[in-house]
Amino acid sequence: MKVYQVVLIALLLMSCSGKKDANETIRPVFYQKVEKTTTSQNRSFSGVSQAAKEAKLSFKVGGTIDQLNVELGDVVKKGTVIASLDTSDYLINYNKAILSLRNAEVQYSAAHSGFQRVEKLYAGNNASLTDYEQSKAQFESAEAMVKTAQSQVKAAKNQLDYTRLVAPFDGTISAILADENEMTSAGRPIVVFSSTSNIEVRTSIPENMINQIEKGQLVTVSFITLPGESFQGMVNEISPGTQGASSYPVIIQISEPSTGLLPGMTGNIQIPLHEDKAHGTIIVTPDAISHDQDGDFVFLADKSNEPGLYVVTKRVVNLGDLTSSGYEVTNGLKDGEIVITAGIRFLYEGRTVKLIDQAK
């Protein structure tokens, strides 16, 4: 009787053990789908502010500088006369042109009257064709002389106007390159004129980072001479670079410059460098990482032939830095794979599992 009881108890235990194994065969697990993520990191670069618009202003005509109305650093409004030349010779030429025009107009008036008279006589057969053609030629010649004289007056007036050097936009006198009573020629720079309302910053980016910067990207700029102030800027231009250069010029447009921000100031540009998606980082939660004699590894859930069921496989991985989101996986995983993130100690390679959102 005792032997029978022992055998019966053993059979019952084996039966219960079999049920337990069956229950453990398909285990619900939490998971994470592998995706490459892009990260951004602020990097600091030095730069120098400059006027977005800068011009070396010069006279269109030559002469003696009669007046220089500005000083270095002056803020000048558009249309202000910066400098002027001695107008004596140009005024004489203008007056001569006016006199020539008046003489031409007198000759034109006489020729016009004469032509009208001969034209009427010719129409009444009281003047010959020769007289008519001669009178017409004199009239046309006088008309051409008037047009020529008008052009000469306009040119002389332009020459007279060119003796004044006018500010083309609101700006600051950045440099003065000539003095009063000095002889200057047409095209020789008199002042360097910089815009005050449109400031940009020029910097250089190393070749290994230039592909992480995009036109239109927002950045933050600060200046040593303006402590406590920061300015929002935007990447406005990215130079293609020159042969043999290891860095690339980049222009930052300041969105809202202050009155204290002037060309020539040294600045610090904080630029978020965006990692390319194709070279992004795979981040895995620390709970998914295990370690054995082969090194660090994770368990993956691969689709099986049965709908909704997955088979566990082991994958050795190489880990990078530990971030606030988890471990960087530098090698061993690729986009789309499913990493099991919980219940690792109950798993083994080949075990069948069900993803937690499919387990009911």
Coordinates of C-alpha atoms in Angstrom, one line a residue:
M1 CA 0.0 0.0 0.0
K2 CA 2.8 2.4 0.8
V3 CA 4.6 1.6 -2.4
Y4 CA 1.4 2.3 -4.3
Q5 CA 1.0 5.7 -2.6
V6 CA 4.6 6.6 -3.4
V7 CA 4.2 5.7 -7.0
L8 CA 0.9 7.7 -7.2
I9 CA 2.5 10.8 -5.6
A10 CA 5.4 10.6 -8.0
L11 CA 3.0 10.4 -11.0
L12 CA 1.1 13.4 -9.7
L13 CA 4.3 15.5 -9.3
M14 CA 5.4 14.6 -12.8
S15 CA 2.0 15.6 -14.1
C16 CA 2.2 19.0 -12.3
S17 CA 5.7 19.6 -13.5
G18 CA 4.7 18.9 -17.1
K19 CA 1.9 21.5 -16.8
K20 CA 4.3 24.0 -15.4
D21 CA 6.7 23.5 -18.3
A22 CA 3.8 23.8 -20.8
N23 CA 2.8 27.1 -19.2
E24 CA 6.4 28.4 -19.5
T25 CA 6.8 27.4 -23.1
I26 CA 5.1 30.5 -24.5
R27 CA 6.1 33.5 -22.3
P28 CA 4.8 37.1 -22.7
V29 CA 7.7 39.6 -22.9
F30 CA 8.2 43.3 -23.1
Y31 CA 10.2 44.4 -26.2
Q32 CA 11.8 47.4 -28.0
K33 CA 12.0 47.8 -31.7
V34 CA 15.4 48.9 -32.8
E35 CA 15.6 52.3 -34.5
K36 CA 18.5 54.6 -35.2
T37 CA 18.1 58.0 -33.6
T38 CA 19.7 61.2 -34.4
T39 CA 21.3 63.3 -31.6
S40 CA 22.3 66.9 -31.5
Q41 CA 25.2 68.4 -29.6
N42 CA 26.0 72.0 -29.2
R43 CA 29.4 73.0 -30.3
S44 CA 31.1 76.4 -29.8
F45 CA 32.8 78.3 -32.6
S46 CA 34.4 81.7 -32.6
G47 CA 33.5 84.4 -35.1
V48 CA 33.6 88.1 -36.0
S49 CA 30.6 90.3 -36.6
Q50 CA 30.4 92.2 -39.9
A51 CA 28.0 94.3 -41.8
A52 CA 25.8 92.3 -44.2
K53 CA 26.0 95.3 -46.5
E54 CA 29.3 97.2 -46.7
A55 CA 30.5 99.5 -49.5
K56 CA 33.5 101.6 -50.3
L57 CA 31.9 104.8 -51.5
S58 CA 33.6 106.9 -54.1
F59 CA 32.8 109.9 -56.4
K60 CA 31.9 109.2 -60.0
V61 CA 33.9 112.2 -61.1
G62 CA 37.3 113.6 -60.1
G63 CA 38.2 116.8 -58.3
T64 CA 39.2 118.5 -55.1
I65 CA 37.4 117.4 -52.0
D66 CA 35.7 120.6 -50.8
Q67 CA 33.9 119.2 -47.7
L68 CA 34.0 116.0 -45.7
N69 CA 30.9 116.0 -43.5
V70 CA 31.5 112.8 -41.4
E71 CA 33.8 111.4 -38.8
L72 CA 34.8 107.8 -38.1
G73 CA 31.9 106.0 -36.4
D74 CA 29.2 108.4 -37.4
V75 CA 25.8 106.9 -37.9
V76 CA 24.4 108.3 -41.2
K77 CA 20.9 108.2 -42.6
K78 CA 20.2 107.3 -46.2
G79 CA 20.5 110.3 -48.5
T80 CA 22.9 112.2 -46.2
V81 CA 25.7 114.0 -48.1
I82 CA 28.9 112.4 -46.8
A83 CA 31.4 114.5 -48.9
S84 CA 31.4 117.0 -51.8
L85 CA 33.8 118.2 -54.4
D86 CA 34.6 121.7 -55.6
T87 CA 31.9 122.3 -58.1
S88 CA 33.4 125.4 -59.9
D89 CA 34.4 123.6 -63.1
Y90 CA 31.3 121.4 -63.3
L91 CA 29.1 124.5 -62.7
I92 CA 30.8 126.3 -65.6
N93 CA 30.2 123.2 -67.9
Y94 CA 26.6 123.1 -66.8
N95 CA 26.0 126.7 -67.6
K96 CA 27.7 126.3 -71.0
A97 CA 25.4 123.4 -71.7
I98 CA 22.4 125.5 -70.8
L99 CA 23.5 128.3 -73.1
S100 CA 24.0 125.9 -76.0
L101 CA 20.6 124.6 -75.5
R102 CA 19.0 128.0 -75.6
N103 CA 20.9 128.9 -78.8
A104 CA 19.8 125.6 -80.3
E105 CA 16.2 126.2 -79.3
V106 CA 16.3 129.7 -81.0
Q107 CA 17.7 128.1 -84.2
Y108 CA 15.1 125.4 -84.0
S109 CA 12.3 128.0 -83.7
A110 CA 13.5 129.9 -86.7
A111 CA 14.0 126.8 -88.8
H112 CA 10.5 125.5 -87.8
S113 CA 8.8 128.8 -88.8
G114 CA 10.8 128.9 -92.1
F115 CA 9.9 125.3 -92.9
Q116 CA 6.1 125.9 -92.3
R117 CA 6.2 128.9 -94.6
V118 CA 8.0 127.0 -97.4
E119 CA 5.7 124.0 -96.9
K120 CA 2.6 126.1 -97.6
L121 CA 4.2 127.7 -100.6
Y122 CA 5.2 124.3 -102.0
A123 CA 1.7 123.0 -101.5
G124 CA 0.4 126.0 -103.5
N125 CA 3.0 125.4 -106.2
N126 CA 4.7 128.7 -105.3
A127 CA 8.0 127.1 -104.1
S128 CA 10.3 124.6 -105.8
L129 CA 11.0 121.1 -104.6
T130 CA 14.6 122.2 -104.0
D131 CA 13.5 125.0 -101.7
Y132 CA 11.2 122.7 -99.8
E133 CA 13.8 120.0 -99.3
Q134 CA 16.4 122.5 -98.2
S135 CA 14.1 124.1 -95.7
K136 CA 13.1 120.7 -94.3
A137 CA 16.7 119.7 -93.9
Q138 CA 17.5 122.9 -92.0
F139 CA 14.5 122.2 -89.7
E140 CA 15.5 118.6 -89.0
S141 CA 19.1 119.7 -88.4
A142 CA 17.9 122.3 -85.9
E143 CA 15.7 119.7 -84.2
A144 CA 18.7 117.3 -83.9
M145 CA 20.8 120.1 -82.4
V146 CA 18.2 120.7 -79.7
K147 CA 18.1 117.0 -78.8
T148 CA 21.9 117.0 -78.6
A149 CA 22.0 120.1 -76.5
Q150 CA 19.4 118.6 -74.1
S151 CA 21.6 115.5 -73.7
Q152 CA 24.6 117.7 -73.0
V153 CA 22.6 119.6 -70.3
K154 CA 21.6 116.3 -68.7
A155 CA 25.1 115.0 -68.8
A156 CA 26.5 118.3 -67.3
K157 CA 23.8 118.2 -64.6
N158 CA 24.7 114.6 -63.8
Q159 CA 28.4 115.6 -63.5
L160 CA 27.4 118.4 -61.2
D161 CA 25.3 116.1 -59.1
Y162 CA 28.1 113.5 -58.9
T163 CA 30.2 116.0 -57.0
R164 CA 28.1 115.0 -53.9
L165 CA 28.7 111.7 -52.2
V166 CA 25.4 110.4 -50.7
A167 CA 24.8 107.6 -48.3
P168 CA 23.0 104.8 -50.2
F169 CA 21.4 103.3 -47.0
D170 CA 21.4 103.8 -43.2
G171 CA 24.8 102.9 -41.9
T172 CA 28.0 103.7 -40.1
I173 CA 31.3 105.2 -41.3
S174 CA 33.7 102.3 -40.8
A175 CA 36.7 104.1 -42.3
I176 CA 37.7 107.4 -43.8
L177 CA 40.2 107.1 -46.7
A178 CA 40.6 110.7 -47.8
D179 CA 40.9 114.3 -46.4
E180 CA 39.5 117.7 -47.3
N181 CA 41.4 119.7 -50.0
E182 CA 42.8 116.4 -51.3
M183 CA 42.6 115.7 -55.0
T184 CA 40.7 112.6 -55.9
S185 CA 39.9 110.7 -59.0
A186 CA 36.7 109.0 -60.1
G187 CA 36.3 105.6 -58.4
R188 CA 38.8 106.2 -55.7
P189 CA 37.3 105.1 -52.3
I190 CA 36.6 108.0 -49.9
V191 CA 34.8 106.2 -47.0
V192 CA 33.9 102.6 -46.0
F193 CA 30.2 102.5 -45.3
S194 CA 28.6 99.7 -43.3
S195 CA 25.0 98.9 -42.6
T196 CA 23.9 99.2 -39.0
S197 CA 20.5 97.4 -39.3
N198 CA 21.8 94.1 -40.8
I199 CA 24.6 92.4 -38.9
E200 CA 26.0 89.0 -39.6
V201 CA 28.8 86.8 -38.0
R202 CA 31.4 85.0 -40.0
T203 CA 32.9 81.8 -38.7
S204 CA 34.7 78.7 -39.9
I205 CA 33.6 75.1 -39.5
P206 CA 36.0 72.1 -39.7
E207 CA 35.5 69.7 -42.6
N208 CA 34.5 66.8 -40.3
M209 CA 31.5 68.8 -39.0
I210 CA 30.3 70.9 -42.0
N211 CA 27.9 68.2 -43.1
Q212 CA 26.1 68.4 -39.8
I213 CA 25.1 72.1 -40.4
E214 CA 22.2 73.1 -42.6
K215 CA 21.2 76.4 -44.2
G216 CA 18.4 78.0 -42.2
Q217 CA 19.5 76.3 -38.9
L218 CA 19.0 78.4 -35.8
V219 CA 22.0 79.2 -33.6
T220 CA 22.8 81.3 -30.5
V221 CA 25.5 84.0 -30.6
S222 CA 27.1 86.0 -27.7
F223 CA 29.7 88.7 -27.7
I224 CA 32.6 89.4 -25.3
T225 CA 31.8 93.2 -25.4
L226 CA 28.1 92.6 -24.6
P227 CA 28.1 90.4 -21.5
G228 CA 24.8 89.0 -20.4
E229 CA 23.3 89.4 -23.9
S230 CA 22.7 86.6 -26.4
F231 CA 21.3 86.8 -29.9
Q232 CA 19.4 84.4 -32.0
G233 CA 20.9 83.8 -35.4
M234 CA 20.4 81.7 -38.5
V235 CA 22.8 80.0 -40.8
N236 CA 22.5 82.1 -43.9
E237 CA 25.4 80.9 -46.1
I238 CA 27.6 77.9 -46.2
S239 CA 30.6 78.2 -48.5
P240 CA 31.6 75.3 -50.7
G241 CA 35.2 75.9 -49.5
T242 CA 38.4 76.2 -51.5
Q243 CA 40.9 73.7 -52.7
G244 CA 43.3 72.7 -49.9
A245 CA 41.3 74.3 -47.1
S246 CA 40.4 72.2 -44.1
S247 CA 37.6 74.5 -42.9
Y248 CA 34.5 76.1 -44.5
P249 CA 33.3 79.7 -44.0
V250 CA 29.8 80.0 -42.6
I251 CA 27.8 83.2 -42.4
I252 CA 25.3 83.6 -39.5
Q253 CA 22.5 86.2 -39.9
I254 CA 21.6 87.9 -36.6
S255 CA 17.8 88.1 -36.3
E256 CA 17.4 91.1 -33.9
P257 CA 20.7 93.0 -33.5
S258 CA 20.9 95.6 -30.7
T259 CA 22.3 99.1 -31.1
G260 CA 25.4 98.0 -29.2
L261 CA 26.3 95.3 -31.7
L262 CA 28.8 96.7 -34.3
P263 CA 30.9 95.2 -37.0
G264 CA 34.3 93.8 -35.9
M265 CA 33.2 92.4 -32.5
T266 CA 34.4 88.9 -31.5
G267 CA 31.6 86.5 -30.9
N268 CA 30.9 82.9 -29.7
I269 CA 28.5 80.9 -31.8
Q270 CA 26.7 77.9 -30.2
I271 CA 25.6 75.5 -33.1
P272 CA 23.7 72.3 -32.6
L273 CA 25.4 69.7 -34.8
H274 CA 22.8 67.3 -36.1
E275 CA 23.9 63.7 -36.6
D276 CA 23.0 62.3 -40.0
K277 CA 20.1 59.8 -39.9
A278 CA 22.2 57.3 -41.9
H279 CA 24.9 57.4 -39.2
G280 CA 22.5 57.6 -36.2
T281 CA 22.8 55.9 -32.9
I282 CA 21.0 52.8 -31.7
I283 CA 20.0 53.1 -28.0
V284 CA 18.9 50.1 -26.0
T285 CA 17.5 50.2 -22.4
P286 CA 19.9 48.8 -19.8
D287 CA 17.4 46.1 -18.8
A288 CA 17.9 44.4 -22.1
I289 CA 21.6 44.0 -21.7
S290 CA 23.1 40.7 -20.4
H291 CA 26.6 39.5 -20.0
D292 CA 28.4 36.1 -20.1
Q293 CA 31.7 34.7 -21.1
D294 CA 31.2 35.8 -24.7
G295 CA 30.6 39.4 -23.7
D296 CA 27.6 41.7 -23.8
F297 CA 24.5 40.3 -25.5
V298 CA 20.7 40.8 -26.0
F299 CA 17.8 38.5 -26.7
L300 CA 16.0 39.1 -29.9
A301 CA 12.4 38.0 -30.8
D302 CA 12.3 36.6 -34.4
K303 CA 9.0 35.8 -36.1
S304 CA 8.1 32.1 -36.1
N305 CA 5.9 30.2 -38.5
E306 CA 3.0 30.5 -36.1
P307 CA 1.0 33.9 -36.1
G308 CA 1.8 36.1 -33.1
L309 CA 4.6 33.9 -31.8
Y310 CA 8.3 34.6 -31.8
V311 CA 11.5 32.6 -31.2
V312 CA 14.2 33.9 -29.0
T313 CA 17.7 34.3 -30.4
K314 CA 20.9 35.5 -28.7
R315 CA 22.9 38.3 -30.2
V316 CA 26.4 39.5 -29.0
V317 CA 26.6 43.3 -29.2
N318 CA 29.3 46.0 -28.7
L319 CA 28.3 48.8 -26.3
G320 CA 29.2 52.4 -26.4
D321 CA 28.4 55.1 -23.9
L322 CA 25.7 54.9 -21.3
T323 CA 23.3 57.8 -21.9
S324 CA 20.2 59.0 -20.1
S325 CA 18.1 56.9 -22.5
G326 CA 20.2 53.7 -22.3
Y327 CA 23.3 52.1 -23.8
E328 CA 24.6 53.0 -27.2
V329 CA 25.0 49.9 -29.3
T330 CA 27.8 50.4 -31.8
N331 CA 27.7 47.0 -33.4
G332 CA 25.4 43.9 -33.5
L333 CA 21.9 45.4 -34.1
K334 CA 20.1 46.9 -37.1
D335 CA 16.9 48.8 -37.7
G336 CA 13.7 46.9 -37.3
E337 CA 14.9 44.1 -35.1
I338 CA 13.0 43.4 -31.9
V339 CA 15.0 43.4 -28.6
I340 CA 13.4 41.8 -25.5
T341 CA 13.7 44.2 -22.6
A342 CA 12.3 42.3 -19.6
G343 CA 12.3 38.8 -18.1
I344 CA 15.7 38.1 -19.4
R345 CA 16.6 35.5 -16.8
F346 CA 13.7 33.3 -17.9
L347 CA 14.8 33.3 -21.6
Y348 CA 17.1 31.0 -23.6
E349 CA 17.8 30.6 -27.2
G350 CA 15.0 28.9 -29.1
R351 CA 12.3 29.6 -26.5
T352 CA 8.9 30.7 -27.9
V353 CA 7.6 34.0 -26.7
K354 CA 4.7 36.3 -27.3
L355 CA 5.1 40.1 -27.3
I356 CA 3.4 41.7 -24.4
D357 CA 0.8 43.7 -26.3
Q358 CA -0.3 40.5 -28.1
A359 CA -0.6 38.5 -24.8
K360 CA -4.2 38.4 -23.6

